[in-house]
Amino acid sequence: MNQTENTHGASLTDIGTEKQKYDAILVVGFGGPEKKEDVLPFLENVTRGRDIPRERLLEVAEHYDHCGGSSPINGQMRGLIDALLPELRRHAISLPIYWGNRNWHPLLADTLHEMAAAGIKKALGVVLAAYSSYSSCRQYREDIERAQDEVGPGAPTIDKTRVFYNHPEFISANSDRIREALAQVPLDDRSAVRLTFTAHSIPQAMARSSSYETQLQETCRLVAADLGIPASRWALVYQSRSGRPQDPWLEPDILDHLRYLKDRGTTAVIVHPIGFLSDHMEVLYDLDVEAMHLRKELGLQMVRSRTVGTHRGFVRMLRELIC
């Protein structure tokens, strides 16, 4: 068990198989703007300290206009919590669920203040990140610790559930989403369809210091095996890269991969966002707008499968991690 203590003695712990007693569950998310006027402040918050040019932020802000002017991620989080509550109750878990985000309201510090005021001393943090990397694990730890610092000595201790890239229910839920997409491919094309998994690109330097790529490859392999798809018919590619153009990030990019498939005679492709848990902005814009626009230019048949979202198997998995 690895433990990191902050300056107030509140701790953040990775939970293995030990049974622990908690006062509450804290679901930790990324957060997103729910109205147009919050988009730019949200992006400024996400990129603070990274020297991202304002022109780039304005460009990304325009992406939201293609998807209703706001992010659906907070609404999706509410839906997931609504699905998780009855699943927990069915297994005699009656703990209250709190929700805090890293980057937008409800912010973690505000939620921890609320928890402290309610007398919560120890909570289990359900961090919605399937894979290990700085941005998906350690950065969440740091944000929780920063929120604990802000609350002070009364801040609750937060233990953290493990990453779940290889959990059987996670594998099964992703397989089901791909089966749904496969059903949309014309029958004559199904035997030749190519499966493309996508995940968020990260800097290569960050990837070298984590198990991100290895875990993603393992998840893809397990899902493909569950579906009976041979290695020759699937690939893992990346999307949503940012940062300076001169800095190397994980590749290939989804758009380059679609061109590659077309050049090699592929006629139909299923794109599955294996690296994402909900259909939020990076899925909706990068895949449903940009990639879909390119596939029309290329004359490819393309179906984008849904993320696990509130799939019953995914909700069961969260309950198992909590238990």
C-alpha positions as a Markdown table, in Angstrom:
| # | Residue | x | y | z |
|---|---|---|---|---|
| 1 | Met | 0.0 | 0.0 | 0.0 |
| 2 | Asn | 1.5 | 3.3 | -1.1 |
| 3 | Gln | 0.8 | 6.3 | 1.1 |
| 4 | Thr | 1.5 | 10.1 | 0.6 |
| 5 | Glu | 0.8 | 12.4 | 3.5 |
| 6 | Asn | 0.0 | 16.1 | 3.1 |
| 7 | Thr | 1.0 | 18.9 | 5.4 |
| 8 | His | -2.2 | 18.4 | 7.5 |
| 9 | Gly | -1.7 | 14.7 | 8.1 |
| 10 | Ala | -4.7 | 13.8 | 5.8 |
| 11 | Ser | -3.6 | 11.0 | 3.5 |
| 12 | Leu | -4.2 | 9.7 | 0.1 |
| 13 | Thr | -3.9 | 5.9 | -0.2 |
| 14 | Asp | -4.1 | 3.4 | -3.0 |
| 15 | Ile | -6.5 | 0.6 | -1.9 |
| 16 | Gly | -5.7 | -3.0 | -2.8 |
| 17 | Thr | -7.8 | -5.8 | -1.4 |
| 18 | Glu | -8.0 | -4.5 | 2.2 |
| 19 | Lys | -11.3 | -3.9 | 3.8 |
| 20 | Gln | -11.7 | -0.4 | 5.0 |
| 21 | Lys | -14.4 | 1.6 | 6.8 |
| 22 | Tyr | -15.4 | 4.9 | 5.3 |
| 23 | Asp | -17.8 | 7.7 | 6.1 |
| 24 | Ala | -18.5 | 8.5 | 2.4 |
| 25 | Ile | -17.6 | 8.0 | -1.2 |
| 26 | Leu | -16.0 | 10.8 | -3.2 |
| 27 | Val | -16.3 | 10.5 | -7.0 |
| 28 | Val | -13.5 | 12.6 | -8.6 |
| 29 | Gly | -13.9 | 13.8 | -12.2 |
| 30 | Phe | -12.3 | 16.2 | -14.7 |
| 31 | Gly | -15.2 | 18.7 | -14.9 |
| 32 | Gly | -16.4 | 20.8 | -17.8 |
| 33 | Pro | -18.3 | 24.0 | -18.6 |
| 34 | Glu | -22.1 | 23.8 | -18.6 |
| 35 | Lys | -22.7 | 27.1 | -20.4 |
| 36 | Lys | -21.0 | 29.0 | -23.2 |
| 37 | Glu | -19.7 | 31.8 | -21.1 |
| 38 | Asp | -17.8 | 29.3 | -18.9 |
| 39 | Val | -15.9 | 27.7 | -21.8 |
| 40 | Leu | -12.9 | 30.0 | -21.9 |
| 41 | Pro | -12.5 | 30.3 | -18.1 |
| 42 | Phe | -12.6 | 26.5 | -17.9 |
| 43 | Leu | -9.9 | 26.2 | -20.6 |
| 44 | Glu | -7.8 | 28.8 | -18.8 |
| 45 | Asn | -8.1 | 26.8 | -15.6 |
| 46 | Val | -7.2 | 23.5 | -17.3 |
| 47 | Thr | -4.1 | 25.0 | -19.0 |
| 48 | Arg | -2.9 | 27.3 | -16.2 |
| 49 | Gly | 0.9 | 27.3 | -15.9 |
| 50 | Arg | 1.4 | 25.6 | -19.3 |
| 51 | Asp | 2.1 | 28.7 | -21.4 |
| 52 | Ile | -0.6 | 27.8 | -23.9 |
| 53 | Pro | -1.1 | 30.7 | -26.4 |
| 54 | Arg | -4.4 | 32.5 | -26.0 |
| 55 | Glu | -5.0 | 32.0 | -29.7 |
| 56 | Arg | -4.9 | 28.2 | -29.1 |
| 57 | Leu | -7.4 | 28.5 | -26.3 |
| 58 | Leu | -9.8 | 30.5 | -28.5 |
| 59 | Glu | -9.4 | 27.9 | -31.2 |
| 60 | Val | -10.3 | 25.1 | -28.8 |
| 61 | Ala | -13.2 | 27.2 | -27.4 |
| 62 | Glu | -14.7 | 27.1 | -30.9 |
| 63 | His | -14.9 | 23.3 | -30.8 |
| 64 | Tyr | -17.6 | 23.7 | -28.2 |
| 65 | Asp | -19.7 | 25.6 | -30.7 |
| 66 | His | -20.0 | 22.4 | -32.7 |
| 67 | Cys | -21.4 | 20.5 | -29.7 |
| 68 | Gly | -24.0 | 22.9 | -28.3 |
| 69 | Gly | -21.6 | 25.5 | -26.7 |
| 70 | Ser | -20.9 | 23.5 | -23.5 |
| 71 | Ser | -19.5 | 20.2 | -22.3 |
| 72 | Pro | -21.8 | 17.2 | -21.5 |
| 73 | Ile | -19.3 | 15.7 | -19.0 |
| 74 | Asn | -20.9 | 17.1 | -15.8 |
| 75 | Gly | -24.3 | 15.8 | -16.9 |
| 76 | Gln | -22.8 | 12.4 | -17.7 |
| 77 | Met | -21.2 | 12.4 | -14.2 |
| 78 | Arg | -24.6 | 13.0 | -12.7 |
| 79 | Gly | -26.0 | 10.1 | -14.7 |
| 80 | Leu | -23.2 | 7.8 | -13.6 |
| 81 | Ile | -23.8 | 8.7 | -9.9 |
| 82 | Asp | -27.5 | 8.1 | -10.4 |
| 83 | Ala | -26.7 | 4.7 | -11.8 |
| 84 | Leu | -24.2 | 3.9 | -9.0 |
| 85 | Leu | -26.4 | 4.7 | -6.1 |
| 86 | Pro | -29.0 | 1.9 | -6.5 |
| 87 | Glu | -26.2 | -0.5 | -7.4 |
| 88 | Leu | -24.6 | 0.2 | -4.0 |
| 89 | Arg | -27.9 | 0.1 | -2.2 |
| 90 | Arg | -28.6 | -3.4 | -3.6 |
| 91 | His | -25.4 | -4.5 | -1.9 |
| 92 | Ala | -26.2 | -2.9 | 1.4 |
| 93 | Ile | -23.7 | 0.0 | 0.9 |
| 94 | Ser | -25.5 | 3.1 | 2.2 |
| 95 | Leu | -22.6 | 5.6 | 2.2 |
| 96 | Pro | -23.3 | 9.1 | 0.9 |
| 97 | Ile | -21.7 | 10.0 | -2.4 |
| 98 | Tyr | -19.9 | 13.3 | -2.9 |
| 99 | Trp | -18.7 | 14.6 | -6.2 |
| 100 | Gly | -15.7 | 16.9 | -6.9 |
| 101 | Asn | -13.9 | 17.9 | -10.1 |
| 102 | Arg | -10.3 | 18.9 | -10.8 |
| 103 | Asn | -11.1 | 21.7 | -13.2 |
| 104 | Trp | -14.6 | 23.0 | -12.9 |
| 105 | His | -17.5 | 23.2 | -10.5 |
| 106 | Pro | -18.2 | 21.4 | -8.3 |
| 107 | Leu | -14.5 | 21.8 | -7.5 |
| 108 | Leu | -12.7 | 19.4 | -5.2 |
| 109 | Ala | -11.9 | 22.0 | -2.6 |
| 110 | Asp | -15.5 | 23.1 | -2.3 |
| 111 | Thr | -16.6 | 19.4 | -2.0 |
| 112 | Leu | -14.0 | 18.7 | 0.7 |
| 113 | His | -15.2 | 21.8 | 2.6 |
| 114 | Glu | -18.7 | 20.4 | 2.4 |
| 115 | Met | -17.6 | 16.9 | 3.6 |
| 116 | Ala | -15.6 | 18.4 | 6.5 |
| 117 | Ala | -18.7 | 20.4 | 7.6 |
| 118 | Ala | -20.7 | 17.2 | 7.5 |
| 119 | Gly | -18.3 | 15.5 | 9.8 |
| 120 | Ile | -16.8 | 13.2 | 7.2 |
| 121 | Lys | -13.4 | 11.9 | 8.4 |
| 122 | Lys | -12.5 | 9.2 | 5.9 |
| 123 | Ala | -13.7 | 8.7 | 2.3 |
| 124 | Leu | -13.0 | 6.4 | -0.5 |
| 125 | Gly | -12.1 | 8.3 | -3.6 |
| 126 | Val | -13.3 | 6.8 | -6.9 |
| 127 | Val | -11.1 | 8.4 | -9.5 |
| 128 | Leu | -12.5 | 7.9 | -13.0 |
| 129 | Ala | -9.2 | 7.0 | -14.7 |
| 130 | Ala | -8.7 | 3.6 | -16.1 |
| 131 | Tyr | -5.0 | 3.9 | -16.9 |
| 132 | Ser | -1.8 | 5.0 | -15.1 |
| 133 | Ser | -0.1 | 8.3 | -16.2 |
| 134 | Tyr | 0.8 | 11.6 | -14.5 |
| 135 | Ser | -2.3 | 13.3 | -15.9 |
| 136 | Ser | -4.7 | 10.5 | -15.1 |
| 137 | Cys | -3.4 | 9.4 | -11.7 |
| 138 | Arg | -0.7 | 11.5 | -10.0 |
| 139 | Gln | -2.2 | 14.8 | -11.0 |
| 140 | Tyr | -5.5 | 13.7 | -9.4 |
| 141 | Arg | -3.6 | 12.9 | -6.2 |
| 142 | Glu | -2.0 | 16.3 | -6.2 |
| 143 | Asp | -5.3 | 18.0 | -6.8 |
| 144 | Ile | -6.9 | 16.1 | -3.9 |
| 145 | Glu | -4.0 | 17.0 | -1.6 |
| 146 | Arg | -4.2 | 20.6 | -2.7 |
| 147 | Ala | -7.9 | 20.6 | -1.8 |
| 148 | Gln | -7.1 | 19.0 | 1.6 |
| 149 | Asp | -4.5 | 21.7 | 2.2 |
| 150 | Glu | -7.1 | 24.4 | 1.5 |
| 151 | Val | -9.6 | 22.8 | 3.9 |
| 152 | Gly | -7.0 | 22.5 | 6.7 |
| 153 | Pro | -6.8 | 20.1 | 9.6 |
| 154 | Gly | -10.4 | 19.1 | 9.3 |
| 155 | Ala | -10.0 | 17.7 | 5.8 |
| 156 | Pro | -11.1 | 14.1 | 5.4 |
| 157 | Thr | -8.6 | 11.4 | 4.6 |
| 158 | Ile | -9.1 | 10.2 | 1.1 |
| 159 | Asp | -8.2 | 6.7 | -0.1 |
| 160 | Lys | -8.1 | 6.0 | -3.8 |
| 161 | Thr | -9.4 | 3.0 | -5.8 |
| 162 | Arg | -7.0 | 1.3 | -8.2 |
| 163 | Val | -6.8 | 1.8 | -11.9 |
| 164 | Phe | -9.1 | -0.7 | -13.7 |
| 165 | Tyr | -7.8 | -1.1 | -17.2 |
| 166 | Asn | -7.9 | -4.9 | -17.0 |
| 167 | His | -11.0 | -5.4 | -14.8 |
| 168 | Pro | -13.3 | -8.1 | -16.4 |
| 169 | Glu | -16.4 | -5.9 | -16.2 |
| 170 | Phe | -14.5 | -3.0 | -17.9 |
| 171 | Ile | -13.4 | -5.3 | -20.7 |
| 172 | Ser | -16.9 | -6.7 | -21.1 |
| 173 | Ala | -18.5 | -3.2 | -21.1 |
| 174 | Asn | -16.2 | -2.1 | -23.9 |
| 175 | Ser | -16.8 | -5.2 | -25.9 |
| 176 | Asp | -20.6 | -4.6 | -25.7 |
| 177 | Arg | -20.2 | -1.1 | -27.0 |
| 178 | Ile | -18.2 | -2.4 | -30.0 |
| 179 | Arg | -20.8 | -5.1 | -30.6 |
| 180 | Glu | -23.4 | -2.3 | -30.8 |
| 181 | Ala | -21.3 | -0.5 | -33.4 |
| 182 | Leu | -20.6 | -3.6 | -35.4 |
| 183 | Ala | -24.4 | -4.1 | -35.7 |
| 184 | Gln | -24.5 | -0.8 | -37.6 |
| 185 | Val | -22.0 | -2.0 | -40.2 |
| 186 | Pro | -23.6 | -3.6 | -43.3 |
| 187 | Leu | -23.5 | -7.4 | -43.1 |
| 188 | Asp | -21.4 | -7.8 | -46.2 |
| 189 | Asp | -18.7 | -5.5 | -44.7 |
| 190 | Arg | -18.5 | -7.0 | -41.2 |
| 191 | Ser | -15.9 | -9.7 | -42.0 |
| 192 | Ala | -13.5 | -7.1 | -43.3 |
| 193 | Val | -14.1 | -4.2 | -40.9 |
| 194 | Arg | -11.1 | -2.8 | -39.1 |
| 195 | Leu | -11.3 | -2.0 | -35.4 |
| 196 | Thr | -9.4 | 1.2 | -34.3 |
| 197 | Phe | -9.0 | 1.9 | -30.6 |
| 198 | Thr | -8.3 | 5.5 | -29.6 |
| 199 | Ala | -6.8 | 7.0 | -26.5 |
| 200 | His | -5.7 | 10.5 | -25.4 |
| 201 | Ser | -2.2 | 11.2 | -26.6 |
| 202 | Ile | 0.3 | 12.2 | -24.0 |
| 203 | Pro | 3.9 | 13.5 | -24.3 |
| 204 | Gln | 6.4 | 10.6 | -24.9 |
| 205 | Ala | 8.4 | 11.7 | -21.9 |
| 206 | Met | 5.3 | 11.3 | -19.7 |
| 207 | Ala | 4.6 | 7.9 | -21.3 |
| 208 | Arg | 8.1 | 6.6 | -20.6 |
| 209 | Ser | 7.6 | 7.3 | -16.9 |
| 210 | Ser | 4.3 | 5.4 | -16.6 |
| 211 | Ser | 2.5 | 2.2 | -17.7 |
| 212 | Tyr | 0.0 | 4.1 | -19.8 |
| 213 | Glu | 0.9 | 2.5 | -23.2 |
| 214 | Thr | 1.3 | -0.9 | -21.8 |
| 215 | Gln | -2.0 | -0.8 | -20.0 |
| 216 | Leu | -3.8 | 0.5 | -23.0 |
| 217 | Gln | -2.3 | -2.3 | -25.2 |
| 218 | Glu | -3.4 | -4.9 | -22.7 |
| 219 | Thr | -7.0 | -3.5 | -22.6 |
| 220 | Cys | -7.2 | -3.5 | -26.4 |
| 221 | Arg | -5.8 | -7.0 | -26.5 |
| 222 | Leu | -8.3 | -8.3 | -23.9 |
| 223 | Val | -11.3 | -6.6 | -25.7 |
| 224 | Ala | -10.3 | -7.8 | -29.1 |
| 225 | Ala | -9.8 | -11.4 | -27.7 |
| 226 | Asp | -13.3 | -11.2 | -26.1 |
| 227 | Leu | -14.7 | -10.2 | -29.5 |
| 228 | Gly | -12.7 | -12.8 | -31.5 |
| 229 | Ile | -10.9 | -10.1 | -33.5 |
| 230 | Pro | -7.4 | -11.1 | -34.6 |
| 231 | Ala | -4.4 | -8.8 | -34.0 |
| 232 | Ser | -4.2 | -8.1 | -37.7 |
| 233 | Arg | -7.6 | -6.4 | -37.7 |
| 234 | Trp | -7.2 | -3.9 | -34.8 |
| 235 | Ala | -4.9 | -1.1 | -33.9 |
| 236 | Leu | -4.4 | 1.4 | -31.0 |
| 237 | Val | -4.0 | 5.0 | -32.1 |
| 238 | Tyr | -4.1 | 8.4 | -30.4 |
| 239 | Gln | -6.1 | 11.6 | -30.5 |
| 240 | Ser | -6.5 | 15.0 | -28.8 |
| 241 | Arg | -2.8 | 15.9 | -28.6 |
| 242 | Ser | -2.0 | 19.4 | -27.4 |
| 243 | Gly | 1.2 | 21.3 | -26.3 |
| 244 | Arg | 4.0 | 22.5 | -28.4 |
| 245 | Pro | 4.3 | 21.1 | -31.9 |
| 246 | Gln | 8.0 | 20.4 | -31.4 |
| 247 | Asp | 7.4 | 18.1 | -28.4 |
| 248 | Pro | 6.9 | 14.4 | -29.4 |
| 249 | Trp | 3.6 | 12.9 | -28.3 |
| 250 | Leu | 2.3 | 9.4 | -28.7 |
| 251 | Glu | 1.4 | 8.4 | -32.3 |
| 252 | Pro | -0.1 | 7.6 | -34.7 |
| 253 | Asp | -2.9 | 10.1 | -34.7 |
| 254 | Ile | -6.4 | 9.0 | -35.5 |
| 255 | Leu | -6.6 | 11.1 | -38.7 |
| 256 | Asp | -3.3 | 9.8 | -40.0 |
| 257 | His | -4.4 | 6.3 | -39.3 |
| 258 | Leu | -7.7 | 6.7 | -41.2 |
| 259 | Arg | -5.6 | 7.8 | -44.2 |
| 260 | Tyr | -3.3 | 4.8 | -43.7 |
| 261 | Leu | -6.3 | 2.4 | -43.7 |
| 262 | Lys | -7.8 | 4.0 | -46.8 |
| 263 | Asp | -4.4 | 3.7 | -48.7 |
| 264 | Arg | -4.4 | 0.0 | -47.9 |
| 265 | Gly | -7.9 | -0.7 | -49.2 |
| 266 | Thr | -9.9 | -0.7 | -46.0 |
| 267 | Thr | -13.6 | 0.1 | -46.7 |
| 268 | Ala | -15.1 | 0.0 | -43.2 |
| 269 | Val | -13.8 | 0.9 | -39.7 |
| 270 | Ile | -15.1 | 1.0 | -36.2 |
| 271 | Val | -13.5 | 3.6 | -34.0 |
| 272 | His | -13.8 | 2.9 | -30.3 |
| 273 | Pro | -12.6 | 5.5 | -27.7 |
| 274 | Ile | -11.1 | 2.9 | -25.3 |
| 275 | Gly | -9.1 | 5.6 | -23.5 |
| 276 | Phe | -12.3 | 7.6 | -22.5 |
| 277 | Leu | -15.1 | 6.7 | -20.1 |
| 278 | Ser | -17.8 | 9.1 | -21.4 |
| 279 | Asp | -18.7 | 10.8 | -24.6 |
| 280 | His | -17.3 | 14.2 | -23.6 |
| 281 | Met | -15.9 | 17.0 | -25.8 |
| 282 | Glu | -12.7 | 15.3 | -26.9 |
| 283 | Val | -14.7 | 12.4 | -28.2 |
| 284 | Leu | -17.5 | 14.4 | -29.7 |
| 285 | Tyr | -15.3 | 16.9 | -31.5 |
| 286 | Asp | -12.1 | 14.9 | -32.3 |
| 287 | Leu | -14.0 | 11.8 | -33.5 |
| 288 | Asp | -17.6 | 12.9 | -34.3 |
| 289 | Val | -16.6 | 16.1 | -36.1 |
| 290 | Glu | -13.0 | 15.9 | -37.3 |
| 291 | Ala | -12.6 | 12.2 | -37.9 |
| 292 | Met | -16.1 | 11.9 | -39.3 |
| 293 | His | -15.3 | 14.8 | -41.7 |
| 294 | Leu | -12.2 | 13.1 | -42.9 |
| 295 | Arg | -13.8 | 9.7 | -43.4 |
| 296 | Lys | -16.3 | 11.4 | -45.7 |
| 297 | Glu | -13.5 | 12.8 | -47.7 |
| 298 | Leu | -11.8 | 9.4 | -47.9 |
| 299 | Gly | -15.0 | 7.5 | -48.7 |
| 300 | Leu | -14.7 | 5.2 | -45.7 |
| 301 | Gln | -17.5 | 3.7 | -43.8 |
| 302 | Met | -17.0 | 4.6 | -40.2 |
| 303 | Val | -19.0 | 3.9 | -37.0 |
| 304 | Arg | -17.9 | 5.5 | -33.7 |
| 305 | Ser | -18.9 | 3.2 | -30.8 |
| 306 | Arg | -20.0 | 4.6 | -27.5 |
| 307 | Thr | -17.9 | 4.9 | -24.4 |
| 308 | Val | -18.7 | 2.7 | -21.4 |
| 309 | Gly | -20.6 | 5.6 | -19.8 |
| 310 | Thr | -23.4 | 4.2 | -17.6 |
| 311 | His | -23.1 | 0.6 | -19.0 |
| 312 | Arg | -24.4 | -1.8 | -16.3 |
| 313 | Gly | -21.2 | -3.7 | -16.3 |
| 314 | Phe | -19.1 | -0.6 | -15.8 |
| 315 | Val | -21.4 | 0.5 | -12.9 |
| 316 | Arg | -21.0 | -3.0 | -11.4 |
| 317 | Met | -17.2 | -2.6 | -11.7 |
| 318 | Leu | -17.3 | 0.6 | -9.7 |
| 319 | Arg | -19.3 | -1.0 | -7.0 |
| 320 | Glu | -16.8 | -3.9 | -6.9 |
| 321 | Leu | -13.9 | -1.5 | -6.5 |
| 322 | Ile | -15.8 | 0.3 | -3.7 |
| 323 | Cys | -16.6 | -3.0 | -1.9 |
